[in-house]
Tab-separated table of C-alpha atoms (C1' of nucleotides) in Angstrom:
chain	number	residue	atom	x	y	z
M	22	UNK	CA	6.543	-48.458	8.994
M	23	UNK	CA	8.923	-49.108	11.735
M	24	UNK	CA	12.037	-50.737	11.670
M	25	UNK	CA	11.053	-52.951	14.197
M	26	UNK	CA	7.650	-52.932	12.533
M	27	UNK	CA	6.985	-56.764	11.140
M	28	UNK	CA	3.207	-55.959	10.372
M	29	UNK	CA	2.337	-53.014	12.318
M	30	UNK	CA	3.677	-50.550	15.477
M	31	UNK	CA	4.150	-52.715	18.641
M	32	UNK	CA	2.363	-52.194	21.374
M	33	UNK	CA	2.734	-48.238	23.045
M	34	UNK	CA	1.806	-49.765	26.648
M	35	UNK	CA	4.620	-49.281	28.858
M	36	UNK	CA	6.810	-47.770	26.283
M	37	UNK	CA	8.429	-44.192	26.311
M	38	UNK	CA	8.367	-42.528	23.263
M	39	UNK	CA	10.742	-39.892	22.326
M	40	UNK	CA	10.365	-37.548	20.110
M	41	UNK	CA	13.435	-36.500	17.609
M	42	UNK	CA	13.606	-33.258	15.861
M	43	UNK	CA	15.667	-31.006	14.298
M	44	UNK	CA	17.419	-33.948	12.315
M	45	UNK	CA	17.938	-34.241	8.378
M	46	UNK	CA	15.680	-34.988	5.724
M	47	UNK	CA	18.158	-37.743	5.380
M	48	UNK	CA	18.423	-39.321	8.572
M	49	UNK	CA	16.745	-42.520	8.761
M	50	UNK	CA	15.771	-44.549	11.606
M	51	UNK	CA	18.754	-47.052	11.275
M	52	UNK	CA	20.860	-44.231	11.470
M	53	UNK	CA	19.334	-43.212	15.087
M	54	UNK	CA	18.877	-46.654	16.147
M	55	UNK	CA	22.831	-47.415	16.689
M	56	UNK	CA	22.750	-43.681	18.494
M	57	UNK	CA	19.727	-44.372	20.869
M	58	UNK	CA	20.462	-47.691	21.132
M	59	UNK	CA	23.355	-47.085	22.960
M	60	UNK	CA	21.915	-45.515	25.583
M	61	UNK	CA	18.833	-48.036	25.856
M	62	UNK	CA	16.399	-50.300	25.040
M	63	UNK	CA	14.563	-49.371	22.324
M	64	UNK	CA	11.392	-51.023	21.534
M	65	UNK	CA	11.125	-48.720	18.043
M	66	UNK	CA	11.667	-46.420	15.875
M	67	UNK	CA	9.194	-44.863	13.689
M	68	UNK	CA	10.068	-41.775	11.161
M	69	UNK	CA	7.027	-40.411	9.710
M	70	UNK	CA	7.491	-39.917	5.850
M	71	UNK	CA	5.661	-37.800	3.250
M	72	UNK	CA	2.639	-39.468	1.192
M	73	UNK	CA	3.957	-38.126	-1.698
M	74	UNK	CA	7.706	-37.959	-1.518
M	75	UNK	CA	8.328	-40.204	0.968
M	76	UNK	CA	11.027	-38.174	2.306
M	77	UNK	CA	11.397	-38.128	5.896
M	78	UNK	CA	9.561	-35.255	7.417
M	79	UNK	CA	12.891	-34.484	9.790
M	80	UNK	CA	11.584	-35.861	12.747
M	81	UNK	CA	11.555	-39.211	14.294
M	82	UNK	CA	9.926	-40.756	17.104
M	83	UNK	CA	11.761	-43.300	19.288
M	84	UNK	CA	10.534	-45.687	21.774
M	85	UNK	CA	12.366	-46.667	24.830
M	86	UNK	CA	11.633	-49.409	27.327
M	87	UNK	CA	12.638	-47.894	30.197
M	88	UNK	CA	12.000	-43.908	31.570
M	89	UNK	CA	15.331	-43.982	32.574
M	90	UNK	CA	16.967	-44.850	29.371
M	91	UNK	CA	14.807	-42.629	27.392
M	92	UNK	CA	15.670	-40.262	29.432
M	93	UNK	CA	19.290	-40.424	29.592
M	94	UNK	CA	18.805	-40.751	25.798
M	95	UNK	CA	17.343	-37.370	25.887
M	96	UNK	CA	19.593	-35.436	27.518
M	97	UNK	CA	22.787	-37.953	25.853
M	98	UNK	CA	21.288	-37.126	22.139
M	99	UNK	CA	19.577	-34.066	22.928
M	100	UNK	CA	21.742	-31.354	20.805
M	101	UNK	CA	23.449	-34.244	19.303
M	102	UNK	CA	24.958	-33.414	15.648
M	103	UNK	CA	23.778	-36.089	13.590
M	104	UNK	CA	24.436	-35.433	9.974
M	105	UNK	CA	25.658	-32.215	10.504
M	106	UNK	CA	22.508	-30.917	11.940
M	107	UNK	CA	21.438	-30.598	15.857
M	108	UNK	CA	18.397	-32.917	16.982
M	109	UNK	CA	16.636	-32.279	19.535
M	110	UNK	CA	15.169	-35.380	21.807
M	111	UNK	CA	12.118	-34.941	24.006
M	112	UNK	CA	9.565	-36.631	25.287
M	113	UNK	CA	6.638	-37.540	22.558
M	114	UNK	CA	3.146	-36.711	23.065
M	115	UNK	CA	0.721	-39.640	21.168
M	116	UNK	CA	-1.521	-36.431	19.840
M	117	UNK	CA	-4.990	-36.239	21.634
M	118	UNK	CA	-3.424	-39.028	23.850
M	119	UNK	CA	-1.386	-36.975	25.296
M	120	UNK	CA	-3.689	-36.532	28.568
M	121	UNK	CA	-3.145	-40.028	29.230
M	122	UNK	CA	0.644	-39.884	28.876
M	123	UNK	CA	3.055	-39.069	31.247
M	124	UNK	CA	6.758	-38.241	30.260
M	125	UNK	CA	6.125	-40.373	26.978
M	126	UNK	CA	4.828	-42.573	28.847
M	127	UNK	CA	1.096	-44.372	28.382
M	128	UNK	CA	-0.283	-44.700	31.430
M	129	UNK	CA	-3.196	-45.692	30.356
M	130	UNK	CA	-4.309	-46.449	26.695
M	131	UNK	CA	-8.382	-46.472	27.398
M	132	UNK	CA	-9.913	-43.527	28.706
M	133	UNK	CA	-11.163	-43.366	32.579
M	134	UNK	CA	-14.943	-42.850	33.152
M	135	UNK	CA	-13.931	-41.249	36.363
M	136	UNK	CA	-12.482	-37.690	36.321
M	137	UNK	CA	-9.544	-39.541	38.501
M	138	UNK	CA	-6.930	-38.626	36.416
M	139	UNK	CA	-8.100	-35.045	35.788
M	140	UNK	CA	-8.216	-34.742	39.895
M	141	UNK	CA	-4.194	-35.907	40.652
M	142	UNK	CA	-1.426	-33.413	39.723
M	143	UNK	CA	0.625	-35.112	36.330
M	144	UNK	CA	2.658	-32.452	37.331
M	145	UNK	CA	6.346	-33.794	36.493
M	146	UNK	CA	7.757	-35.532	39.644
M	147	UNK	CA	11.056	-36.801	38.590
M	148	UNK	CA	14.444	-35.368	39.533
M	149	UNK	CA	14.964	-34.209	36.342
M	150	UNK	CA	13.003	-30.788	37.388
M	151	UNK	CA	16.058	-29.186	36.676
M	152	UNK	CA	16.188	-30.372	32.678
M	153	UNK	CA	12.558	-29.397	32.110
M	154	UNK	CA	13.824	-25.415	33.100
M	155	UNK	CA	16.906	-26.259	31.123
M	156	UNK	CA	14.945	-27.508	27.463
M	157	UNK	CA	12.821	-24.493	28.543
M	158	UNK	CA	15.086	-22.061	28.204
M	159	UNK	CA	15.321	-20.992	24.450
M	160	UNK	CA	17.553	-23.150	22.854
M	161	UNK	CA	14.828	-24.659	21.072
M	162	UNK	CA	14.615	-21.006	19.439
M	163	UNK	CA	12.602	-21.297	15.977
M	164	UNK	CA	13.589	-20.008	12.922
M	165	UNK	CA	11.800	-16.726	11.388
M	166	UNK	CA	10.296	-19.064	8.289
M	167	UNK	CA	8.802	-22.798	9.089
M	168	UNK	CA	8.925	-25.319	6.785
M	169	UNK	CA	5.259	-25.384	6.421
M	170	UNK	CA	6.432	-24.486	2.494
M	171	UNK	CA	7.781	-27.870	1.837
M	172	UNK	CA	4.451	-29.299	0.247
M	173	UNK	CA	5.600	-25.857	-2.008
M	174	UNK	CA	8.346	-28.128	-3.245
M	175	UNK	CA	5.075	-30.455	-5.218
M	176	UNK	CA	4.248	-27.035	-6.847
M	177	UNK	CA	7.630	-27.346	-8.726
M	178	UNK	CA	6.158	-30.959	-10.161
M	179	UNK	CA	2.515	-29.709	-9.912
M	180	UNK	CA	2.742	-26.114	-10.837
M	181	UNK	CA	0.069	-27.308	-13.319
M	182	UNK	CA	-2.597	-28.303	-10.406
M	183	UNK	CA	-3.082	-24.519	-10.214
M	184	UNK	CA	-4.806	-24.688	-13.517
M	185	UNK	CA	-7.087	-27.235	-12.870
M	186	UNK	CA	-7.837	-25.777	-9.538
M	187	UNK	CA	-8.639	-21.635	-10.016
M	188	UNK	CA	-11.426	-22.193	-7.278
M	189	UNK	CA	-9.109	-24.433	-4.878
M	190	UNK	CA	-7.894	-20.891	-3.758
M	191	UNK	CA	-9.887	-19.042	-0.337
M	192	UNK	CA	-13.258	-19.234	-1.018
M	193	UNK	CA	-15.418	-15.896	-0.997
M	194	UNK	CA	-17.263	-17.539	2.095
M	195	UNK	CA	-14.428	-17.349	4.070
M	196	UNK	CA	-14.429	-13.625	3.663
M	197	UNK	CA	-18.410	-13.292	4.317
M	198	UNK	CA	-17.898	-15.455	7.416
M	199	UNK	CA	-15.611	-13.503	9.234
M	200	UNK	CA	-17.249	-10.529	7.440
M	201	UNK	CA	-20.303	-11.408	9.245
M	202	UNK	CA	-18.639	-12.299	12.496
M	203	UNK	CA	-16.756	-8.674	12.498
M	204	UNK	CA	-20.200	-7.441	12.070
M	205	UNK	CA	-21.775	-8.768	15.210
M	206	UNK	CA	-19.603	-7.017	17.836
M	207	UNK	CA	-22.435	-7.196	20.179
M	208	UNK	CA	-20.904	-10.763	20.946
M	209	UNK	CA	-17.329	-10.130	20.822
M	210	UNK	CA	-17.468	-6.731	22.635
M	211	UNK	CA	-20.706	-6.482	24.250
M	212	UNK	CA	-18.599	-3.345	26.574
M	213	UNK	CA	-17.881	-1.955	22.713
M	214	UNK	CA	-21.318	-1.347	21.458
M	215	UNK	CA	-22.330	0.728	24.090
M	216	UNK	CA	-21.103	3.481	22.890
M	217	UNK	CA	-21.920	2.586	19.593
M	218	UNK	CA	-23.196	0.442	17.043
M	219	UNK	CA	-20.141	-1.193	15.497
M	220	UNK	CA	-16.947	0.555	14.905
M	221	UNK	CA	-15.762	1.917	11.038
M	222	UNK	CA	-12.783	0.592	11.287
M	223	UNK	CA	-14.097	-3.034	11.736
M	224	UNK	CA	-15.568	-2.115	8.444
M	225	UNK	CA	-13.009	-1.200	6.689
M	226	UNK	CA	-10.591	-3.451	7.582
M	227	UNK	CA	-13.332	-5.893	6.498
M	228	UNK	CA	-13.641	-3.661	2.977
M	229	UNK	CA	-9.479	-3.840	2.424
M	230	UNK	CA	-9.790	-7.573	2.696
M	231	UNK	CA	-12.344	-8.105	0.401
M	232	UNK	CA	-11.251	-5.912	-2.136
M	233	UNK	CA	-8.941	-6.925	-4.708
M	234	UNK	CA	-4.974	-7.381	-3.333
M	235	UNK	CA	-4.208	-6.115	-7.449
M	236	UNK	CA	-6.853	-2.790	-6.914
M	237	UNK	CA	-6.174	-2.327	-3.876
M	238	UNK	CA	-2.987	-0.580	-4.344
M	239	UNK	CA	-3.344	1.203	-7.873
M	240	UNK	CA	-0.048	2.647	-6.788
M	241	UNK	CA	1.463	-0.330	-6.533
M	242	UNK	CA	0.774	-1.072	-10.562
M	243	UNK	CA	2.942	1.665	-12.698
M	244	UNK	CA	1.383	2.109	-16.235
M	245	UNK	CA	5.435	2.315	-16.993
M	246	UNK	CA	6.624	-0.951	-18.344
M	247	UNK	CA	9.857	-2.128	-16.577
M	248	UNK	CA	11.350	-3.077	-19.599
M	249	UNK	CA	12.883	0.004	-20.915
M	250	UNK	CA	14.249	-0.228	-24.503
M	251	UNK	CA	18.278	0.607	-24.493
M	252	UNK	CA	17.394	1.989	-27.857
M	253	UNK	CA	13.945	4.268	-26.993
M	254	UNK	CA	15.949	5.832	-24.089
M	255	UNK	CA	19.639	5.734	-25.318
M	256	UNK	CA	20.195	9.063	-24.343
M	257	UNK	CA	19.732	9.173	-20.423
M	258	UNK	CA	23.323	8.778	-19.600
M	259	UNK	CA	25.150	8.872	-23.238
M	260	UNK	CA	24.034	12.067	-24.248
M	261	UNK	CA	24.579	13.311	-20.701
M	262	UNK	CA	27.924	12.130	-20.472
M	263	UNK	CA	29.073	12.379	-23.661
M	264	UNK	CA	30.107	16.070	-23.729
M	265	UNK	CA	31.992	15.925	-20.391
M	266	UNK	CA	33.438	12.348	-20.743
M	267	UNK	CA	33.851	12.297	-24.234
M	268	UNK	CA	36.311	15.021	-24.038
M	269	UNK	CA	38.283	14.443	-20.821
M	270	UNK	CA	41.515	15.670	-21.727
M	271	UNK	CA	42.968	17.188	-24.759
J	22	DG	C1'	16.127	-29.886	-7.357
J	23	DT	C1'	15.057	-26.540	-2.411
J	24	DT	C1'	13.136	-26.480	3.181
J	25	DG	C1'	13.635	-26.566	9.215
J	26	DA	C1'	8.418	-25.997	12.937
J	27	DG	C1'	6.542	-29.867	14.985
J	28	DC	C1'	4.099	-34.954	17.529
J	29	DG	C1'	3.416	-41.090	14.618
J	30	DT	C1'	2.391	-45.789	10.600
J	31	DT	C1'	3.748	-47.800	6.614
DNA sequence: GTTGAGCGTT
C-alpha cells in the first residue's frame, strides 16, 4: 500500500530507496511525502503497517529518483523532528536483495550467473565517505529495551489466547536439542575433550535450564503469605510504640 | 490503552 501505489509498488529499478526510522507510530506517509519531497523526486512511499493493528510499525521506506536527491534527503531529514520524535533516514536495503543493491540503489533486480559482482569492490565510492563515518558514529545509539514487545500490546486484547494455547509456549524439544548439542562437545571443542570427556558444568547448566524456573529457586517461594492481616499482627508497631509514644509528655 | 529496534506491500 503505497501512496503512490494505484495497484501495486512501482517498479524498484533505478529507484533509491530510503529507509525512515525512528519516526511515530503516527506518522504517515503523506506526512513525509511534503518533507522528502522537498528535497526530491520521490517515486514512493511505502510505510509498512501491522496485520493486526494496522498501526504503522514507525518506520517508512521512501523512494527517490535520483542518488543525489535521496541523498541530500538523507542527510536534510536525517535527525529531522517530525512529530516530536527524531527520524533517522538511510539508505534501504530490499532484504536478501541487498547484494544486488548499491546505496539503495538496484543495480540489478535478477541475479548474475557469473560471480562478477561478487569479484568488483561495492565498496562505497561516493564523496559522501565522510557521512558514512559520521551515521557511524553512535548517534544511532539503541535504547536498553526494543520494541520487539509491541505484539505484547495483542496480549492486552488476547490475554485469553494463552488459554487456548498452554503448549504454544517452548517446547521440551527445544531443551533436548540444545541438550543434546551441549552434549557432543567433541564437535564444538574438539581441543576441549582432550582432556576430558565433556565438562560438568555443560551439564549443569543444561540441568538449571531444564528444571523448573518455580523449583528452581525454593528460596525464591516464602511459605509466608504477603498478605499480612492488620488484625493477626496488630501489635508489631502499636504495642511497641504505645508505651513510649503513648505517653510523650505529661 | 502502552512501545522505539529495524529493512517493504497493501
Amino acid at each position: 500500500m503505497s501512496r503512490f501505489g494505484r495497484s501495486g509498488p512501482p517498479p524498484i529499478r533505478d529507484t533509491y530507496s530510503l529507509l525512515v526510522l525512528n519516526i511515530t507510530f503516527r506518522t504517515t506517509a503523506d506526512d513525509l511525502f511534503p518533507l522528502f519531497d522537498k528535497y526530491g523526486e520521490i517515486v514512493d512511499i511505502y510505510i509498512p503497517r501491522d496485520r493486526r493493528t494496522g498501526d504503522s510499525r514507525g518506520f517508512a521506506f521512501v523512494r527517490y529518483k535520483y542518488e543525489d536527491e535521496a541523498q541530500k534527503a538523507v542527510d536534510r531529514l536525517d535527525g529531522r523532528l517530525v512529530d516530536g520524535r527524531e527520524i533517522m533516514v538511510q539508505f534501504a536495503k530490499y532484504g536478501p536483495n541487498a547484494e544486488r543493491i548499491n546505496k539503495g540503489r538496484i543495480v540489478e533486480p535478477v541475479p548474475r550467473p557469473r560471480g562478477r559482482s561478487r569479484s568488483r569492490s561495492p565498496r562505497r565510492r561516493y564523496r559522501d565517505d565522510y557521512r558514512d563515518d559520521y551515521q557511524d558514529r553512535d548517534y544511532r545509539r539503541r535504547s536498553r529495551s526494543r520494541s520487539r514487545d509491541r505484539y505484547a500490546r495483542d496480549r492486552y486484547r488476547d490475554r485469553d489466547y494463552r488459554r487456548r494455547s498452554p503448549s504454544r509456549s517452548y517446547s521440551p524439544e527445544d531443551y533436548k536439542k540444545r541438550g543434546r548439542d551441549s552434549l557432543s562437545p567433541a564437535r564444538r571443542s574438539p581441543s576441549r575433550s582432550r582432556s576430558r570427556s565433556y565438562s560438568p558444568d555443560d551439564y549443569k547448566r543444561r540441568g538449571r535450564d531444564s528444571a523448573s524456573p518455580a523449583s528452581r529457586s525454593p528460596s525464591r517461594s516464602p511459605p509466608r503469605k504477603m498478605s499480612p492481616s492488620p488484625e493477626r499482627s496488630p501489635a508489631k508497631h502499636n504495642d511497641d510504640r504505645s508505651p513510649r509514644s503513648r505517653s510523650p509528655s505529661t
